[in-house]
Coordinates of C-alpha atoms and ligand atoms in Angstrom, one line a residue:
M12 CA 4.2 -9.0 -28.0
T13 CA 5.0 -11.5 -25.2
D14 CA 4.1 -10.7 -21.7
T15 CA 7.1 -8.8 -20.4
S16 CA 7.8 -8.3 -16.7
F17 CA 10.7 -9.1 -14.4
V18 CA 8.8 -10.9 -11.7
S19 CA 10.2 -14.4 -11.0
H20 CA 7.8 -15.7 -8.5
L21 CA 5.7 -14.8 -5.6
E22 CA 7.0 -15.8 -2.1
C23 CA 4.7 -16.6 1.1
S24 CA 6.0 -13.7 3.8
A25 CA 5.5 -16.3 6.6
S26 CA 6.9 -19.8 5.3
G27 CA 8.6 -18.6 2.1
E28 CA 6.9 -21.0 -0.1
R29 CA 7.2 -20.1 -3.5
Y30 CA 4.2 -19.6 -6.1
G31 CA 4.3 -19.1 -9.9
N32 CA 3.8 -15.9 -11.7
D33 CA 1.4 -17.5 -14.0
R34 CA -1.9 -16.5 -12.4
L35 CA -3.8 -14.1 -10.2
H36 CA -2.9 -14.7 -6.6
G37 CA -4.4 -13.9 -3.0
L38 CA -3.1 -15.3 0.2
S39 CA -0.6 -18.1 0.5
S40 CA -1.8 -21.6 1.2
T41 CA -1.4 -20.9 5.0
G42 CA -3.4 -17.6 4.8
A43 CA -0.3 -15.2 5.0
P44 CA 0.3 -12.3 2.5
L45 CA 2.2 -13.1 -0.6
L46 CA 5.2 -10.8 -1.7
V47 CA 6.1 -10.4 -5.4
R48 CA 9.8 -11.2 -6.1
Y49 CA 11.9 -9.9 -9.0
D50 CA 14.7 -10.9 -10.9
L51 CA 16.8 -8.0 -10.1
S52 CA 20.0 -8.7 -11.6
A53 CA 17.8 -8.7 -15.0
V54 CA 16.4 -5.6 -14.0
A55 CA 19.7 -4.2 -13.2
A56 CA 21.1 -5.2 -16.8
A57 CA 17.6 -3.5 -18.3
V58 CA 17.5 -0.1 -16.7
S59 CA 19.6 2.5 -14.7
K60 CA 18.7 5.5 -12.4
A61 CA 19.5 7.8 -15.2
E62 CA 17.0 6.0 -17.5
V63 CA 14.5 6.1 -14.9
A64 CA 15.3 9.8 -14.3
S65 CA 14.4 10.6 -17.8
R66 CA 10.9 9.2 -17.6
V67 CA 7.8 10.7 -17.3
P68 CA 7.3 11.7 -13.6
D69 CA 4.6 9.1 -12.6
M70 CA 4.8 5.8 -10.4
W71 CA 4.9 3.9 -13.6
R72 CA 8.6 5.3 -14.5
Y73 CA 9.6 2.3 -11.8
R74 CA 7.8 -0.1 -14.2
E75 CA 10.6 -2.8 -14.1
F76 CA 9.9 -2.9 -10.5
L77 CA 6.3 -3.6 -10.9
P78 CA 4.4 -6.6 -11.9
L79 CA 2.2 -5.6 -14.5
P80 CA 3.9 -6.9 -18.1
H81 CA 5.1 -3.7 -19.7
D82 CA 3.1 -4.5 -22.8
R83 CA -0.1 -4.6 -21.2
A84 CA -2.3 -1.7 -20.6
R85 CA -2.4 0.1 -17.5
V86 CA -5.5 1.0 -15.4
S87 CA -4.3 4.6 -14.7
L88 CA -5.9 7.9 -14.0
G89 CA -2.5 9.7 -14.0
E90 CA -0.4 9.1 -10.9
P91 CA 2.1 11.8 -10.4
M92 CA 5.1 11.7 -8.3
T93 CA 3.9 13.6 -5.6
P94 CA 6.2 16.5 -4.0
L95 CA 8.3 16.6 -0.9
I96 CA 7.4 19.7 0.8
H97 CA 9.8 21.6 3.2
L98 CA 8.3 22.5 6.4
A99 CA 10.5 25.1 7.9
G100 CA 7.7 26.3 10.6
L101 CA 7.6 22.9 11.8
E102 CA 11.5 22.3 12.0
A103 CA 11.7 25.5 14.1
E104 CA 8.9 24.3 16.3
I105 CA 10.1 20.9 17.3
G106 CA 13.9 21.8 16.8
A107 CA 14.3 19.0 14.0
P108 CA 17.0 19.8 11.1
R109 CA 14.9 19.0 8.1
V110 CA 11.4 18.0 7.9
Y111 CA 9.2 17.1 4.9
V112 CA 5.7 15.9 4.1
K113 CA 5.1 13.7 1.2
D114 CA 2.0 15.3 -0.2
E115 CA 0.2 12.2 -1.4
G116 CA -3.1 14.2 -1.3
R117 CA -2.5 14.9 -5.0
L118 CA -3.1 11.3 -6.1
P119 CA -6.3 10.4 -8.0
T120 CA -9.1 10.3 -5.4
G121 CA -7.1 12.3 -3.0
S122 CA -5.0 9.6 -1.0
F123 CA -2.1 7.2 -1.5
K124 CA -4.5 4.4 -1.9
A125 CA -4.5 5.3 -5.8
R126 CA -1.2 3.8 -5.8
G127 CA -2.0 0.5 -4.7
L128 CA -5.4 0.2 -6.5
A129 CA -4.1 1.3 -9.7
M130 CA -1.4 -1.7 -9.6
A131 CA -4.0 -4.1 -8.2
V132 CA -6.9 -3.3 -10.8
S133 CA -4.4 -3.2 -13.6
L134 CA -3.5 -7.0 -12.4
A135 CA -7.0 -8.1 -12.1
K136 CA -8.1 -6.7 -15.5
Y137 CA -5.1 -8.3 -17.1
H138 CA -6.0 -11.5 -15.6
G139 CA -9.5 -11.1 -16.8
K140 CA -11.4 -10.4 -13.6
T141 CA -14.4 -8.2 -14.1
R142 CA -16.1 -8.1 -10.5
L143 CA -13.9 -6.3 -7.6
A144 CA -15.0 -6.1 -4.0
V145 CA -13.2 -4.4 -1.3
P146 CA -13.8 -3.6 2.4
T147 CA -12.8 -0.2 3.3
A148 CA -12.6 2.5 6.1
G149 CA -13.1 5.0 2.9
N150 CA -10.2 5.9 0.8
A151 CA -9.6 2.6 -0.5
G152 CA -13.1 2.1 -1.6
A153 CA -12.8 5.5 -3.5
A154 CA -9.8 4.4 -5.1
A155 CA -11.0 1.0 -6.1
A156 CA -14.4 2.5 -7.2
A157 CA -12.4 5.3 -9.8
Y158 CA -10.0 2.6 -10.9
G159 CA -12.5 -0.1 -11.2
A160 CA -14.8 2.2 -13.3
R161 CA -11.8 3.4 -15.5
A162 CA -11.2 -0.5 -16.3
G163 CA -15.1 -1.0 -16.9
M164 CA -15.4 -3.4 -14.3
E165 CA -18.1 -4.1 -11.2
V166 CA -17.2 -2.7 -7.8
F167 CA -18.6 -3.7 -4.6
V168 CA -17.7 -1.6 -1.5
F169 CA -18.3 -2.4 1.9
T170 CA -17.8 0.3 4.7
P171 CA -18.4 0.7 8.4
E172 CA -22.0 2.2 9.1
D173 CA -20.6 5.5 10.6
T174 CA -18.4 6.0 7.3
P175 CA -18.6 9.7 6.6
D176 CA -21.3 10.7 3.9
V177 CA -19.1 12.4 1.7
T178 CA -16.8 9.1 1.4
V179 CA -19.9 6.9 0.8
R180 CA -21.3 9.3 -1.9
E181 CA -17.9 9.6 -3.5
I182 CA -17.9 6.1 -3.9
A183 CA -21.2 5.8 -5.4
Y184 CA -20.7 8.8 -7.7
H185 CA -17.8 6.6 -9.2
G186 CA -20.4 4.1 -10.2
A187 CA -19.6 1.3 -7.6
R188 CA -22.1 -0.4 -5.1
V189 CA -21.5 0.8 -1.8
F190 CA -23.0 -1.0 1.3
R191 CA -22.7 0.3 4.8
V192 CA -22.2 -2.6 7.2
N193 CA -23.2 -2.9 10.7
G194 CA -19.8 -3.2 12.2
L195 CA -16.2 -2.2 11.8
I196 CA -13.7 -2.9 8.5
N197 CA -13.3 -6.6 9.5
A198 CA -17.0 -7.2 9.5
C199 CA -16.7 -5.8 6.1
A200 CA -13.7 -7.8 5.1
K201 CA -15.6 -11.2 6.2
I202 CA -18.4 -10.2 3.6
V203 CA -16.1 -9.7 0.7
R204 CA -14.0 -13.0 1.6
E205 CA -17.7 -15.0 1.8
G206 CA -18.7 -13.5 -1.7
T207 CA -15.4 -14.4 -3.5
G208 CA -17.0 -17.9 -4.7
H209 CA -20.8 -17.0 -5.4
M210 CA -20.5 -13.4 -6.4
G211 CA -17.4 -14.0 -8.4
W212 CA -15.6 -11.0 -6.6
H213 CA -11.9 -10.4 -6.8
D214 CA -10.8 -9.7 -3.3
L215 CA -9.0 -6.4 -2.9
S216 CA -8.5 -6.4 0.7
T217 CA -5.3 -4.8 2.3
L218 CA -2.7 -7.5 1.9
E219 CA -5.1 -10.3 0.8
E220 CA -3.8 -10.0 -2.6
P221 CA 0.0 -9.3 -3.5
Y222 CA -0.4 -6.2 -5.8
R223 CA -1.5 -3.0 -3.7
I224 CA 1.9 -3.2 -2.0
E225 CA 3.8 -3.2 -5.3
G226 CA 2.0 0.0 -6.1
K227 CA 2.3 1.6 -2.7
K228 CA 6.2 0.8 -2.8
T229 CA 6.6 3.4 -5.4
M230 CA 6.5 5.9 -2.4
G231 CA 9.8 4.3 -1.6
Y232 CA 11.3 4.6 -4.9
E233 CA 10.1 8.0 -5.0
I234 CA 11.5 9.3 -1.8
A235 CA 14.8 7.6 -2.6
E236 CA 14.9 9.5 -6.1
Q237 CA 13.8 12.7 -4.7
S238 CA 16.4 12.6 -2.0
G239 CA 19.2 11.9 -4.5
W240 CA 19.2 8.2 -3.7
E241 CA 20.2 9.0 -0.1
L242 CA 17.2 7.8 2.2
P243 CA 16.2 10.1 5.1
D244 CA 17.0 9.4 8.8
A245 CA 13.4 8.4 9.5
I246 CA 10.1 8.1 8.1
I247 CA 7.1 8.6 10.1
Y248 CA 4.1 6.9 8.5
P249 CA 0.1 7.1 9.7
T250 CA -0.4 3.3 9.8
G251 CA -3.5 1.2 9.3
G252 CA -3.3 -2.0 7.3
G253 CA 0.5 -1.3 6.6
T254 CA 0.8 -1.7 2.9
G255 CA 2.8 1.7 3.2
I256 CA 5.4 0.7 5.7
V257 CA 5.7 -2.6 4.3
G258 CA 5.9 -1.5 0.8
M259 CA 8.4 0.9 1.5
W260 CA 10.4 -1.3 3.3
K261 CA 10.4 -3.7 0.4
A262 CA 11.4 -1.1 -1.9
F263 CA 14.6 -0.3 0.2
A264 CA 15.6 -3.9 -0.1
E265 CA 15.2 -4.0 -3.7
M266 CA 17.0 -1.0 -4.4
E267 CA 20.0 -2.1 -2.2
E268 CA 20.2 -5.4 -4.1
M269 CA 20.3 -3.4 -7.2
G270 CA 23.0 -1.3 -5.8
W271 CA 20.9 1.8 -6.3
I272 CA 21.0 2.8 -2.7
G273 CA 23.5 1.8 0.3
S274 CA 22.7 0.0 3.4
K275 CA 21.6 3.1 5.3
R276 CA 18.0 2.7 6.1
P277 CA 15.5 5.3 7.6
R278 CA 14.2 4.6 11.2
M279 CA 10.5 3.6 10.6
F280 CA 7.9 5.1 12.7
A281 CA 4.2 3.8 12.8
V282 CA 2.0 6.4 14.1
Q283 CA -1.9 5.5 15.2
A284 CA -4.7 7.1 16.8
E285 CA -4.9 6.6 20.5
G286 CA -8.3 4.9 20.1
C287 CA -7.2 2.3 17.8
A288 CA -3.5 1.6 18.1
P289 CA -3.0 -2.5 17.8
I290 CA 0.5 -1.9 16.3
V291 CA 1.7 0.5 18.8
R292 CA 0.4 -1.7 21.6
A293 CA 2.4 -4.8 20.0
F294 CA 5.5 -2.9 19.4
L295 CA 5.6 -1.7 23.2
E296 CA 4.8 -5.2 24.5
G297 CA 7.4 -6.5 22.2
A298 CA 5.2 -8.8 20.4
E299 CA 5.2 -10.5 17.1
F300 CA 1.7 -10.1 16.2
A301 CA -1.1 -7.6 17.2
E302 CA -4.3 -8.5 19.0
P303 CA -7.3 -6.7 17.3
W304 CA -8.1 -3.7 19.0
E305 CA -11.6 -3.5 20.7
N306 CA -14.0 -0.6 20.2
A307 CA -11.8 1.1 17.7
Q308 CA -12.5 4.8 17.8
T309 CA -10.8 7.7 15.9
R310 CA -11.9 10.4 13.5
A311 CA -8.8 9.3 11.1
A312 CA -11.0 6.9 9.3
G313 CA -8.0 5.8 7.1
I314 CA -6.2 4.4 10.1
R315 CA -9.0 2.8 11.9
V316 CA -7.8 -0.7 11.4
P317 CA -8.3 -2.7 14.4
G318 CA -6.5 -5.7 13.1
A319 CA -3.9 -6.2 10.3
I320 CA -3.0 -9.2 8.8
G321 CA 0.3 -8.0 8.0
D322 CA 0.9 -7.0 11.2
Y323 CA 4.1 -9.0 11.8
L324 CA 5.5 -7.5 8.6
I325 CA 5.0 -3.8 9.9
L326 CA 6.4 -4.8 13.1
G327 CA 9.2 -6.5 11.6
A328 CA 10.2 -3.4 9.6
I329 CA 9.7 -1.0 12.6
R330 CA 12.1 -3.4 14.6
E331 CA 14.7 -3.9 11.9
S332 CA 14.9 -0.2 11.4
N333 CA 15.2 0.7 14.9
G334 CA 12.1 2.8 14.9
G335 CA 9.1 3.1 16.8
A336 CA 5.4 3.0 17.3
L337 CA 3.5 5.9 18.8
T338 CA -0.1 7.2 19.2
V339 CA -1.6 10.8 18.8
T340 CA -4.9 12.0 20.1
D341 CA -7.6 13.1 17.3
D342 CA -6.9 16.5 18.4
G343 CA -3.3 16.0 17.1
E344 CA -1.6 15.7 20.7
G345 CA 1.5 13.7 20.8
P346 CA 2.5 11.5 23.6
Ligands
PLP15 C1 -5.5 4.0 4.4 C2 -4.7 5.3 4.9 C3 -3.6 5.0 5.8 C4 -3.1 3.8 6.4 O1 -2.2 3.3 5.3 P1 -1.7 1.8 5.3 O2 -0.6 1.8 4.1 O3 -2.8 1.1 4.8 O4 -1.1 1.4 6.4 C5 -3.1 6.3 6.3 N1 -3.8 7.4 6.2 C6 -4.9 7.6 5.1 C7 -5.2 8.9 4.6 C8 -5.5 6.3 4.5 O5 -6.2 6.4 3.6

C-alpha cells in the first residue's frame, strides 16, 4: 500500500515558508511553529459530512483532516468523542441562554492532552523515532508516557519540582523516566531541546512539533459536528501553551474552506490564572507577542505556562474572533 494522506505541505506560521511533508518536522528555520496544510479540495471530493457521521465516534473519524497516512497504524488508546454537557444551573446563575461544557476529562489519561499526543506519537512512530521527550506541567507528560508506552517507545519527561506527586507517579507508572527539574516548564523545555542531539530525543514540546495541534483541533471538528455544523457564539478555553485555541481556530478555517460550515465564528476567550496570565496581559496591552510571566503561580498546573511560543497565534485567534482574555483566581473568582 502507498502512504495516503491529504497533507499537501507544512507552512511556517510566521513567514509562510513551505516545507515538504516527506519527513518529521520540528520548528521552521526561523524557529516558529509549523502548521500542517491539506489539499482540501481533494478532501472534499473524498469525504462528506454524512460519511463522517457514519463512522466510529472517536477523533479518527476526521482522518482526512489528520496528518497520519490512513494505511498506517495509529498509536491509539481509544479517543472517544467527548460529550457536550448542558449546564442548566449555570445558565440560570449567570443569565446565559445556553451553556455547555465539553467534558475532555473522559479521554485517556484524563485530559485533552491525549488528542495531541495520540497524533504526535503516531507521527513519531511512523517516522521511525524510538525516543520521546517532553517538558510538562503534568498532563502532557502523562499522555506522552501512556502513548509512548503504547508505541513501545522510550519516554523522558521533565516536570517542575513542585508538580503534584500523583502526577509524577502517574507518569512513572506508564514506564516513562520522569525527572523533577529545579525550575518551571521553560527550564524543562531547555533540557529537552538540548537533549535532542546527543540523547536522540524527539521533542514533543507544545507547538515545537506540528502534530499536537492537529490532534487537538479535533475538538473544533467535534464541536461543529455536535452542534449540527453551526458553531456556538463563544468558546471559553483554559489557555496554557495554546494548542487548543490555535487548533480549533485552524479547524474552523478548514471546515469553512470545505464548505462544511459558514463564515460565522465563535468569539474565542482565553482564560488564565491570575498568578500566570501572559496572554491576558498581552491582550489587554494590545501587544502582538506575550512577555514571559515572572514567578508564575497557580494551582491549575495545566495552565501554568509563563511563556508560549505560539503566543501570536493565540492572540491572533482571540482578536480575529472579536473575543477576549481574562483571569480567574485559584478560588474560581472571576474579574
Ligand atoms: C494543557 C492544559 C490546558 C492548556 O491547554 P493548551 O491547549 O495547551 O493551551 C488547560 N487545562 C488542562 C487541564 C491542561 O492539561
